[in-house]
Each structure stands twice: as C-alpha cells, then as structure tokens.
Amino acid sequence: MGGTAVVVGGGIGGLAAAIGLRRIGWDVRVVERAGTLADAGAGISLHANGLRALDALGVGAAVRAAARPQYTGGTRAPGGRWLARMDGAALERALGTPIVGIRRAVLHRLLREALPAESLLTGVTVPALDRSAPDRVGVPAGDEVLDADLVVAADGVGSRLRGLLFPDHPGPVYAGSTVLRAVTDGPLDLRTDFELTWGEGAEFGHIRFCDGRAEWHAVLTAPPGVRHADPLGAVRRRFGGWHDPVPALLDATRPEAVLHHDIHELATPLRSFVAGRVVLLGDAAHAMTPNLGQGACQALEDAATLAAALATQPSVAAALARYDAERRPRSQAVARAARQAGRMGQRLSHPLAVALRNTALRVTPSRLATRAILRHADWTPPRLG
C-alpha cells in the first residue's frame, strides 16, 4: 500500500515520520511553519527505544556515529554527594546499546539529510484542513493546496491541528516548571557523561557531546511566563554555589546562547490519536514532561509504528486503527510516569520530603534503578514490511 502523505511539522517526530513513509513507498511532503528547519533546543539523550526506532527507519547508524555514549554519571545533591550512580555498561548489556547524547541540531540535520530537499516546504502555516472527502484531505500550504491520502499532524505541543480535530480537548497545560539551557561555547574536561542534581524545587543537569562540549539545563519550579533580562545571570544566582562542574559549565556559556522555555504537557489524555485520515504524532499526541528523557523517543516510536502499520495493513483505516491501539496506551503511560518522576524529583521542594527522597535513592540497589530505565526503554519496533 502506497499513497501521498503530508506531514505538518518539521521537528524530530515529523521528519522521522516522513522518513518512515518514504521507506515504505509513500510520496511525502513536510510542511513546517518555521522559515528554516534547525535546532529547536540544546541537547538530547536517546534511550534504546529511540535508537531502535531510528534503526528501523534506516538512520540509526548515522545518529550513533554522531552521538556520545553515556556510561558514567548519575544523580547528586547540590553539595555534590552522589544519590545514585548510572551504570551505562549494565544498560548496554541489557539492551544492546547505552543511552547516547547528541545535539538537537545534529539530530535534526541527520533526519533532514535522509529526505530529498524538495520534500521540505518551510515558512508555511497550515491554518486548517479540508476533510470533506471521505478518503482524501486537502492541506492549504501557502499558494497551493496539497492533496493527501494521509495527513500526519506533528505540529508540537501547541498543535493547531489537534485543536481543530478535537475541539473539546482542553489542550496543553503548564506543568509547573520552566527550563533554561544552553550548549557550552567550547569543550570542557568533565568527569562524567551525564548528571542530574536535585535541589529543593530545582534541577541542574548536563550531557557531554562528541566534540567535548556539553549541554546543561536548569529546571525551576516557577510561575509561567517569567523571563529574565539576564538569563545566564539568573542561573548563576540560583545554581552558582552548587557542586562542580556546575560553575564551570556556566562559565563556559555565552549569555546569548541560553534558551528559556516553559514546560507544557497534555495532562488530559486524548481519546484517540486518529481522526479520519489525520493522525497525531509526537508532542501533538502526547506531550509529556522531560523527567524520563522519553519525549523524543516516544515520537520516534510513533514514526516507526506508523510506517509499519501502513506497510502491513490492508487499508489506511486499518493501519491507523492499529497505530492508535499500539501507540496511545504506551505513550500515555510513559507520560504519566514522567509526570510522577517530576513530582518525586525536581518538583519536590519540602526539605523533609527532599531528605527522605535522597535517602531512598542512596539505599536503592543500582540494579533496581537500571530496571526502572528498562521499563520504558526496552521496546522493539515492528517490522516495516
């Protein structure tokens, strides 16, 4: 089964979906409202499930070659005491791959390079869809209307198309936290590949990249919409007294490199990821908090599962029903787990609760921590045909 598809949204999930559809013989256009398809953040960790999805889509080797495996690190308290160590080697033995860190800009570039340039249409907003025909969808895209057998709505947490398809859904809500992040201007001599540090209502973490530079992020419990004239200065004031290498990471950062975003999620699960010939994917379907590092991985799972369903089912309707049945329960369960992890991690602010949490982490055997990661990362993609 082949056909014509339009993917609305050129982020990680949208590009991955386009790659998967092309691999099974579909003609695909990607429509993105931004003028250029580029970096939408700083850095990202990819777990085994995301890497396996990329393998199924044919781009896993390229991503692995550009990523840095995460073998060392863990979770610490602001004074530097280790609460839990990460055993990257144990994860690799269990799953065949460690977690890897990669710049979002690099991942975006590798996904774009897997698609013909003429399939990408940038600087175009899709204001609505024409779903008057039972088996076709009209997609207004600038001066033309694209005629499609299938539309993939991958337009992010604030998805316009989700709002059109499910007008009664309340949409995304503020998750209670805001994040500032950046990539250092040059390489640093860091002892670990990945760290999280949990304070009272605050988190700081870093990821090392292949070129020696690192991404850091600072998460704060705060009202939505708060912005700082000097974002880097605000991070220094809040985190500058934390353990090494937090001060060194901030010292290696240019002020203009700091990004600041509020975190939103779909706290109310969607009743379906499908509406006729339109299918929701990635954050448009299941935007979650970043506490498990699974947001992009779940979008990649979506892309691989959608391609496999369309390759093996007798009709588009049957394929979308299979996609919804497979992806909605899993992704929504991961979203619930991410929300709970945030409540027990960065969102925890009462000193006594923080102390109890830290004690529990210190006495938890490493094999149990590894098992918790396996619960979400041990996923195998369906065959594409």
CSV table of C-alpha atoms in Angstrom, one decimal:
chain,number,residue,atom,x,y,z
A,1,MET,CA,0.0,0.0,0.0
A,2,GLY,CA,1.4,3.4,-1.0
A,3,GLY,CA,0.0,6.8,-1.3
A,4,THR,CA,0.5,10.5,-0.8
A,5,ALA,CA,1.1,12.0,2.7
A,6,VAL,CA,1.6,15.4,4.1
A,7,VAL,CA,3.4,15.8,7.4
A,8,VAL,CA,2.6,19.0,9.2
A,9,GLY,CA,5.6,19.9,11.4
A,10,GLY,CA,9.3,19.5,10.7
A,11,GLY,CA,10.6,18.6,14.2
A,12,ILE,CA,12.1,15.3,15.2
A,13,GLY,CA,8.8,13.3,15.1
A,14,GLY,CA,7.6,14.9,11.8
A,15,LEU,CA,10.9,14.3,10.0
A,16,ALA,CA,11.1,10.7,11.3
A,17,ALA,CA,7.5,10.0,10.1
A,18,ALA,CA,8.4,11.4,6.7
A,19,ILE,CA,11.5,9.1,6.5
A,20,GLY,CA,9.4,6.1,7.5
A,21,LEU,CA,6.7,6.8,5.0
A,22,ARG,CA,9.2,7.2,2.2
A,23,ARG,CA,10.8,3.9,3.1
A,24,ILE,CA,7.5,2.1,2.5
A,25,GLY,CA,6.9,3.8,-0.8
A,26,TRP,CA,4.8,6.8,0.0
A,27,ASP,CA,5.2,10.2,-1.6
A,28,VAL,CA,5.7,12.7,1.3
A,29,ARG,CA,5.8,16.4,1.8
A,30,VAL,CA,6.8,18.0,5.1
A,31,VAL,CA,5.2,21.4,5.8
A,32,GLU,CA,6.9,23.5,8.5
A,33,ARG,CA,5.9,27.0,9.6
A,34,ALA,CA,9.4,28.0,10.6
A,35,GLY,CA,11.5,29.6,7.9
A,36,THR,CA,14.3,27.1,8.4
A,37,LEU,CA,14.4,23.6,9.8
A,38,ALA,CA,17.1,23.9,12.5
A,39,ASP,CA,17.8,23.5,16.2
A,40,ALA,CA,14.8,23.5,18.5
A,41,GLY,CA,16.7,23.2,21.7
A,42,ALA,CA,20.2,22.4,23.0
A,43,GLY,CA,20.8,18.7,23.6
A,44,ILE,CA,19.0,15.4,23.9
A,45,SER,CA,19.5,11.9,25.3
A,46,LEU,CA,18.3,9.0,23.3
A,47,HIS,CA,17.4,5.7,25.0
A,48,ALA,CA,17.4,2.3,23.4
A,49,ASN,CA,13.8,2.6,22.3
A,50,GLY,CA,14.5,5.8,20.3
A,51,LEU,CA,17.7,4.3,18.8
A,52,ARG,CA,15.9,1.1,17.8
A,53,ALA,CA,13.2,3.2,16.1
A,54,LEU,CA,15.9,5.1,14.2
A,55,ASP,CA,17.4,1.8,13.2
A,56,ALA,CA,14.0,0.7,11.8
A,57,LEU,CA,13.8,4.0,9.9
A,58,GLY,CA,17.3,3.4,8.4
A,59,VAL,CA,19.1,6.3,10.1
A,60,GLY,CA,20.2,4.7,13.4
A,61,ALA,CA,23.9,4.2,12.3
A,62,ALA,CA,24.3,7.8,11.3
A,63,VAL,CA,22.9,9.0,14.6
A,64,ARG,CA,25.0,6.7,16.7
A,65,ALA,CA,28.1,7.9,14.8
A,66,ALA,CA,27.3,11.5,15.8
A,67,ALA,CA,26.3,10.8,19.4
A,68,ARG,CA,28.3,10.2,22.6
A,69,PRO,CA,27.5,7.1,24.7
A,70,GLN,CA,26.6,7.8,28.3
A,71,TYR,CA,28.4,5.3,30.6
A,72,THR,CA,29.2,7.4,33.6
A,73,GLY,CA,27.2,9.8,35.8
A,74,GLY,CA,24.1,9.7,37.9
A,75,THR,CA,22.1,11.8,40.4
A,76,ARG,CA,23.6,14.1,43.0
A,77,ALA,CA,22.7,16.5,45.7
A,78,PRO,CA,23.6,20.3,45.4
A,79,GLY,CA,26.6,19.8,47.7
A,80,GLY,CA,28.0,17.0,45.4
A,81,ARG,CA,27.0,13.9,47.3
A,82,TRP,CA,26.1,11.0,45.0
A,83,LEU,CA,22.5,9.8,45.4
A,84,ALA,CA,22.5,7.2,42.6
A,85,ARG,CA,25.1,6.1,40.1
A,86,MET,CA,24.2,5.4,36.4
A,87,ASP,CA,25.5,2.1,35.2
A,88,GLY,CA,25.7,2.7,31.4
A,89,ALA,CA,27.5,-0.6,30.8
A,90,ALA,CA,24.7,-2.6,32.5
A,91,LEU,CA,22.2,-0.8,30.3
A,92,GLU,CA,24.3,-1.7,27.2
A,93,ARG,CA,24.4,-5.3,28.3
A,94,ALA,CA,20.6,-5.4,28.8
A,95,LEU,CA,19.6,-3.5,25.7
A,96,GLY,CA,22.5,-3.8,23.3
A,97,THR,CA,23.1,0.0,23.4
A,98,PRO,CA,23.9,2.6,26.0
A,99,ILE,CA,21.9,5.9,26.3
A,100,VAL,CA,23.6,8.4,24.0
A,101,GLY,CA,23.7,12.2,24.0
A,102,ILE,CA,23.5,14.3,20.8
A,103,ARG,CA,22.9,17.9,20.0
A,104,ARG,CA,19.4,18.5,18.7
A,105,ALA,CA,20.8,20.5,15.8
A,106,VAL,CA,22.8,17.5,14.7
A,107,LEU,CA,19.9,15.1,15.0
A,108,HIS,CA,17.7,17.5,13.0
A,109,ARG,CA,20.4,17.7,10.3
A,110,LEU,CA,20.8,13.9,10.0
A,111,LEU,CA,17.0,13.5,9.7
A,112,ARG,CA,16.7,16.2,7.1
A,113,GLU,CA,19.6,14.6,5.1
A,114,ALA,CA,17.6,11.4,4.9
A,115,LEU,CA,14.9,13.2,2.9
A,116,PRO,CA,15.1,14.9,-0.5
A,117,ALA,CA,15.3,18.7,-0.2
A,118,GLU,CA,12.3,19.1,-2.5
A,119,SER,CA,10.1,17.3,0.0
A,120,LEU,CA,10.6,20.0,2.7
A,121,LEU,CA,8.3,23.1,2.5
A,122,THR,CA,9.3,25.7,5.1
A,123,GLY,CA,7.9,29.0,6.2
A,124,VAL,CA,4.3,27.8,5.6
A,125,THR,CA,1.5,27.6,8.2
A,126,VAL,CA,-1.4,25.2,7.8
A,127,PRO,CA,-4.4,27.1,9.1
A,128,ALA,CA,-7.0,24.3,8.5
A,129,LEU,CA,-7.7,21.0,6.7
A,130,ASP,CA,-10.3,20.2,4.1
A,131,ARG,CA,-11.7,16.8,5.2
A,132,SER,CA,-14.9,17.0,3.2
A,133,ALA,CA,-13.9,13.9,1.1
A,134,PRO,CA,-14.0,10.6,2.9
A,135,ASP,CA,-10.7,9.3,1.7
A,136,ARG,CA,-8.7,12.5,0.9
A,137,VAL,CA,-7.5,15.5,2.8
A,138,GLY,CA,-6.8,19.0,1.4
A,139,VAL,CA,-3.9,20.8,3.1
A,140,PRO,CA,-3.7,24.5,2.4
A,141,ALA,CA,0.1,25.3,2.1
A,142,GLY,CA,0.8,28.8,1.1
A,143,ASP,CA,-0.4,29.4,-2.5
A,144,GLU,CA,-1.3,25.7,-3.1
A,145,VAL,CA,-3.5,23.0,-1.7
A,146,LEU,CA,-1.8,19.7,-1.2
A,147,ASP,CA,-4.0,16.7,-1.8
A,148,ALA,CA,-3.2,13.8,0.5
A,149,ASP,CA,-4.3,10.3,1.3
A,150,LEU,CA,-2.9,10.8,4.8
A,151,VAL,CA,-2.0,13.8,7.0
A,152,VAL,CA,0.4,13.4,9.9
A,153,ALA,CA,-0.1,16.1,12.5
A,154,ALA,CA,3.3,16.5,14.1
A,155,ASP,CA,3.0,20.2,14.9
A,156,GLY,CA,4.1,20.1,18.5
A,157,VAL,CA,2.7,20.6,22.0
A,158,GLY,CA,0.6,23.6,20.9
A,159,SER,CA,-0.7,21.7,17.8
A,160,ARG,CA,-3.2,23.8,15.8
A,161,LEU,CA,-4.4,20.7,14.1
A,162,ARG,CA,-5.1,18.8,17.3
A,163,GLY,CA,-7.3,21.8,18.4
A,164,LEU,CA,-9.2,21.5,15.1
A,165,LEU,CA,-9.7,17.8,15.3
A,166,PHE,CA,-10.5,17.6,19.0
A,167,PRO,CA,-12.1,21.0,19.9
A,168,ASP,CA,-13.4,19.7,23.2
A,169,HIS,CA,-10.0,18.7,24.5
A,170,PRO,CA,-8.5,21.2,26.9
A,171,GLY,CA,-5.1,21.2,25.2
A,172,PRO,CA,-1.7,21.6,26.9
A,173,VAL,CA,-1.3,22.9,30.4
A,174,TYR,CA,1.7,24.4,32.2
A,175,ALA,CA,3.5,21.7,34.0
A,176,GLY,CA,4.7,24.0,36.8
A,177,SER,CA,8.3,24.2,35.7
A,178,THR,CA,10.4,26.3,33.5
A,179,VAL,CA,13.8,25.3,31.9
A,180,LEU,CA,16.9,27.3,30.9
A,181,ARG,CA,19.5,25.5,28.9
A,182,ALA,CA,22.5,26.0,26.6
A,183,VAL,CA,25.4,24.4,24.9
A,184,THR,CA,28.9,25.4,26.1
A,185,ASP,CA,31.0,27.5,23.8
A,186,GLY,CA,33.9,25.1,23.9
A,187,PRO,CA,35.0,21.7,25.2
A,188,LEU,CA,35.3,21.0,28.9
A,189,ASP,CA,37.1,18.4,30.9
A,190,LEU,CA,34.2,16.7,32.6
A,191,ARG,CA,34.4,13.6,34.7
A,192,THR,CA,31.0,12.2,33.7
A,193,ASP,CA,28.9,11.8,30.6
A,194,PHE,CA,25.6,12.7,32.2
A,195,GLU,CA,24.5,14.1,35.5
A,196,LEU,CA,21.3,15.3,37.3
A,197,THR,CA,21.4,17.3,40.5
A,198,TRP,CA,18.2,17.7,42.5
A,199,GLY,CA,17.7,20.5,45.0
A,200,GLU,CA,14.6,21.9,46.5
A,201,GLY,CA,12.3,22.8,43.6
A,202,ALA,CA,15.3,22.9,41.2
A,203,GLU,CA,17.3,20.6,39.0
A,204,PHE,CA,20.6,21.1,37.1
A,205,GLY,CA,22.0,18.6,34.7
A,206,HIS,CA,24.5,18.1,31.9
A,207,ILE,CA,25.1,15.9,28.8
A,208,ARG,CA,28.5,15.5,27.1
A,209,PHE,CA,28.8,15.6,23.3
A,210,CYS,CA,31.3,14.0,20.9
A,211,ASP,CA,33.2,17.3,20.4
A,212,GLY,CA,33.8,17.8,24.1
A,213,ARG,CA,31.2,20.5,24.5
A,214,ALA,CA,28.3,19.9,26.8
A,215,GLU,CA,24.6,20.8,27.2
A,216,TRP,CA,23.4,22.0,30.5
A,217,HIS,CA,19.8,22.6,31.7
A,218,ALA,CA,18.4,24.3,34.8
A,219,VAL,CA,14.8,23.5,35.7
A,220,LEU,CA,12.9,25.6,38.3
A,221,THR,CA,9.5,25.4,39.8
A,222,ALA,CA,8.1,28.8,38.9
A,223,PRO,CA,5.0,30.6,37.6
A,224,PRO,CA,4.6,30.5,33.8
A,225,GLY,CA,5.9,33.4,31.7
A,226,VAL,CA,8.6,34.6,34.0
A,227,ARG,CA,11.6,35.8,31.9
A,228,HIS,CA,14.9,37.4,32.9
A,229,ALA,CA,16.8,40.3,31.3
A,230,ASP,CA,20.0,38.3,32.0
A,231,PRO,CA,19.1,34.6,31.9
A,232,LEU,CA,22.6,33.4,32.5
A,233,GLY,CA,23.0,35.7,35.5
A,234,ALA,CA,19.7,34.3,36.9
A,235,VAL,CA,21.0,30.8,36.6
A,236,ARG,CA,24.3,31.8,38.3
A,237,ARG,CA,22.4,33.3,41.2
A,238,ARG,CA,20.4,30.1,41.7
A,239,PHE,CA,22.9,27.4,40.9
A,240,GLY,CA,26.4,29.1,41.1
A,241,GLY,CA,27.0,27.6,44.6
A,242,TRP,CA,26.3,24.1,43.6
A,243,HIS,CA,29.0,21.4,43.2
A,244,ASP,CA,31.5,21.2,40.4
A,245,PRO,CA,31.1,21.2,37.4
A,246,VAL,CA,28.0,23.4,37.6
A,247,PRO,CA,30.0,26.7,37.9
A,248,ALA,CA,32.4,25.6,35.1
A,249,LEU,CA,29.5,24.8,32.8
A,250,LEU,CA,28.0,28.3,33.4
A,251,ASP,CA,31.4,29.9,32.9
A,252,ALA,CA,31.8,28.2,29.6
A,253,THR,CA,28.5,29.5,28.3
A,254,ARG,CA,27.9,32.7,26.2
A,255,PRO,CA,24.9,34.7,27.6
A,256,GLU,CA,23.2,34.9,24.2
A,257,ALA,CA,23.3,31.0,24.0
A,258,VAL,CA,20.8,30.5,26.8
A,259,LEU,CA,17.3,29.3,25.8
A,260,HIS,CA,14.3,29.6,28.1
A,261,HIS,CA,11.1,27.7,27.8
A,262,ASP,CA,8.2,26.9,30.0
A,263,ILE,CA,7.3,23.2,30.1
A,264,HIS,CA,3.8,22.2,29.0
A,265,GLU,CA,2.2,18.8,28.8
A,266,LEU,CA,-1.1,17.1,27.7
A,267,ALA,CA,-2.2,16.3,31.2
A,268,THR,CA,-5.6,15.2,29.8
A,269,PRO,CA,-5.0,12.2,27.6
A,270,LEU,CA,-6.5,12.2,24.1
A,271,ARG,CA,-9.3,9.7,23.5
A,272,SER,CA,-7.8,8.9,20.1
A,273,PHE,CA,-4.7,9.8,18.0
A,274,VAL,CA,-6.7,9.4,14.8
A,275,ALA,CA,-9.5,11.5,13.1
A,276,GLY,CA,-10.4,10.1,9.7
A,277,ARG,CA,-7.3,10.3,7.5
A,278,VAL,CA,-5.4,12.5,10.0
A,279,VAL,CA,-3.1,11.0,12.6
A,280,LEU,CA,-1.4,12.8,15.5
A,281,LEU,CA,2.2,12.0,16.3
A,282,GLY,CA,4.8,13.1,18.9
A,283,ASP,CA,4.1,16.1,21.1
A,284,ALA,CA,0.9,16.8,19.3
A,285,ALA,CA,-0.4,13.5,20.5
A,286,HIS,CA,1.2,13.0,23.9
A,287,ALA,CA,3.4,16.0,25.0
A,288,MET,CA,5.0,15.0,28.3
A,289,THR,CA,7.4,16.4,30.9
A,290,PRO,CA,11.0,15.8,30.2
A,291,ASN,CA,11.7,13.9,33.5
A,292,LEU,CA,12.3,10.5,31.9
A,293,GLY,CA,14.0,11.8,28.8
A,294,GLN,CA,11.4,10.0,26.7
A,295,GLY,CA,9.7,12.8,24.7
A,296,ALA,CA,11.7,12.4,21.5
A,297,CYS,CA,12.0,8.7,21.9
A,298,GLN,CA,8.2,8.3,22.0
A,299,ALA,CA,7.9,10.4,18.9
A,300,LEU,CA,10.4,8.2,17.1
A,301,GLU,CA,8.4,5.1,18.3
A,302,ASP,CA,5.3,6.8,16.8
A,303,ALA,CA,7.1,7.2,13.4
A,304,ALA,CA,8.3,3.6,13.2
A,305,THR,CA,5.0,2.2,14.3
A,306,LEU,CA,3.0,4.3,11.8
A,307,ALA,CA,5.2,3.2,8.9
A,308,ALA,CA,5.0,-0.4,9.9
A,309,ALA,CA,1.2,-0.3,10.2
A,310,LEU,CA,0.8,1.3,6.8
A,311,ALA,CA,3.2,-1.2,5.3
A,312,THR,CA,1.4,-4.3,6.6
A,313,GLN,CA,-2.3,-3.4,6.9
A,314,PRO,CA,-4.8,-3.8,4.1
A,315,SER,CA,-6.1,-0.2,4.2
A,316,VAL,CA,-5.2,3.2,5.6
A,317,ALA,CA,-8.1,3.0,8.0
A,318,ALA,CA,-6.9,-0.4,9.4
A,319,ALA,CA,-3.3,0.9,9.6
A,320,LEU,CA,-4.4,4.0,11.6
A,321,ALA,CA,-6.6,1.8,13.9
A,322,ARG,CA,-3.5,-0.4,14.6
A,323,TYR,CA,-1.3,2.7,15.2
A,324,ASP,CA,-3.8,4.1,17.7
A,325,ALA,CA,-4.2,0.8,19.5
A,326,GLU,CA,-0.4,0.3,19.8
A,327,ARG,CA,0.8,3.9,20.5
A,328,ARG,CA,-1.9,5.5,22.6
A,329,PRO,CA,-1.7,3.2,25.7
A,330,ARG,CA,2.1,3.1,25.7
A,331,SER,CA,2.8,6.8,25.1
A,332,GLN,CA,0.2,7.9,27.6
A,333,ALA,CA,1.5,5.5,30.2
A,334,VAL,CA,5.0,6.9,29.7
A,335,ALA,CA,3.6,10.5,30.0
A,336,ARG,CA,2.0,9.5,33.4
A,337,ALA,CA,5.3,8.1,34.6
A,338,ALA,CA,7.2,11.2,33.5
A,339,ARG,CA,4.8,13.4,35.5
A,340,GLN,CA,5.2,11.2,38.6
A,341,ALA,CA,9.0,11.3,38.2
A,342,GLY,CA,8.9,15.0,38.2
A,343,ARG,CA,6.9,15.1,41.4
A,344,MET,CA,9.5,13.0,43.1
A,345,GLY,CA,12.4,14.8,41.5
A,346,GLN,CA,12.8,18.4,40.7
A,347,ARG,CA,9.2,19.4,41.7
A,348,LEU,CA,9.8,18.2,45.3
A,349,SER,CA,10.5,21.2,47.5
A,350,HIS,CA,9.8,20.5,51.1
A,351,PRO,CA,13.1,19.9,52.9
A,352,LEU,CA,11.9,16.8,54.8
A,353,ALA,CA,10.4,15.3,51.6
A,354,VAL,CA,13.7,16.0,49.8
A,355,ALA,CA,15.7,14.4,52.6
A,356,LEU,CA,13.5,11.3,52.5
A,357,ARG,CA,13.8,11.0,48.7
A,358,ASN,CA,17.6,11.4,48.8
A,359,THR,CA,17.9,8.7,51.5
A,360,ALA,CA,15.7,6.3,49.4
A,361,LEU,CA,17.8,6.9,46.4
A,362,ARG,CA,21.1,6.2,48.2
A,363,VAL,CA,19.9,2.9,49.6
A,364,THR,CA,18.2,1.7,46.3
A,365,PRO,CA,20.4,-1.0,44.6
A,366,SER,CA,21.7,0.0,41.2
A,367,ARG,CA,20.1,-3.0,39.6
A,368,LEU,CA,16.6,-1.6,40.6
A,369,ALA,CA,17.5,1.8,39.1
A,370,THR,CA,18.5,0.0,35.9
A,371,ARG,CA,15.3,-1.9,35.9
A,372,ALA,CA,13.3,1.3,36.1
A,373,ILE,CA,15.0,2.6,33.0
A,374,LEU,CA,14.4,-0.7,31.2
A,375,ARG,CA,10.7,-0.4,31.9
A,376,HIS,CA,10.4,2.3,29.3
A,377,ALA,CA,13.5,1.9,27.1
A,378,ASP,CA,13.1,-1.9,26.3
A,379,TRP,CA,10.9,-1.6,23.3
A,380,THR,CA,11.2,-3.3,19.9
A,381,PRO,CA,9.8,-1.7,16.8
A,382,PRO,CA,7.5,-3.6,14.5
A,383,ARG,CA,8.8,-4.6,11.1
A,384,LEU,CA,8.3,-2.2,8.3
A,385,GLY,CA,7.3,-5.0,5.9
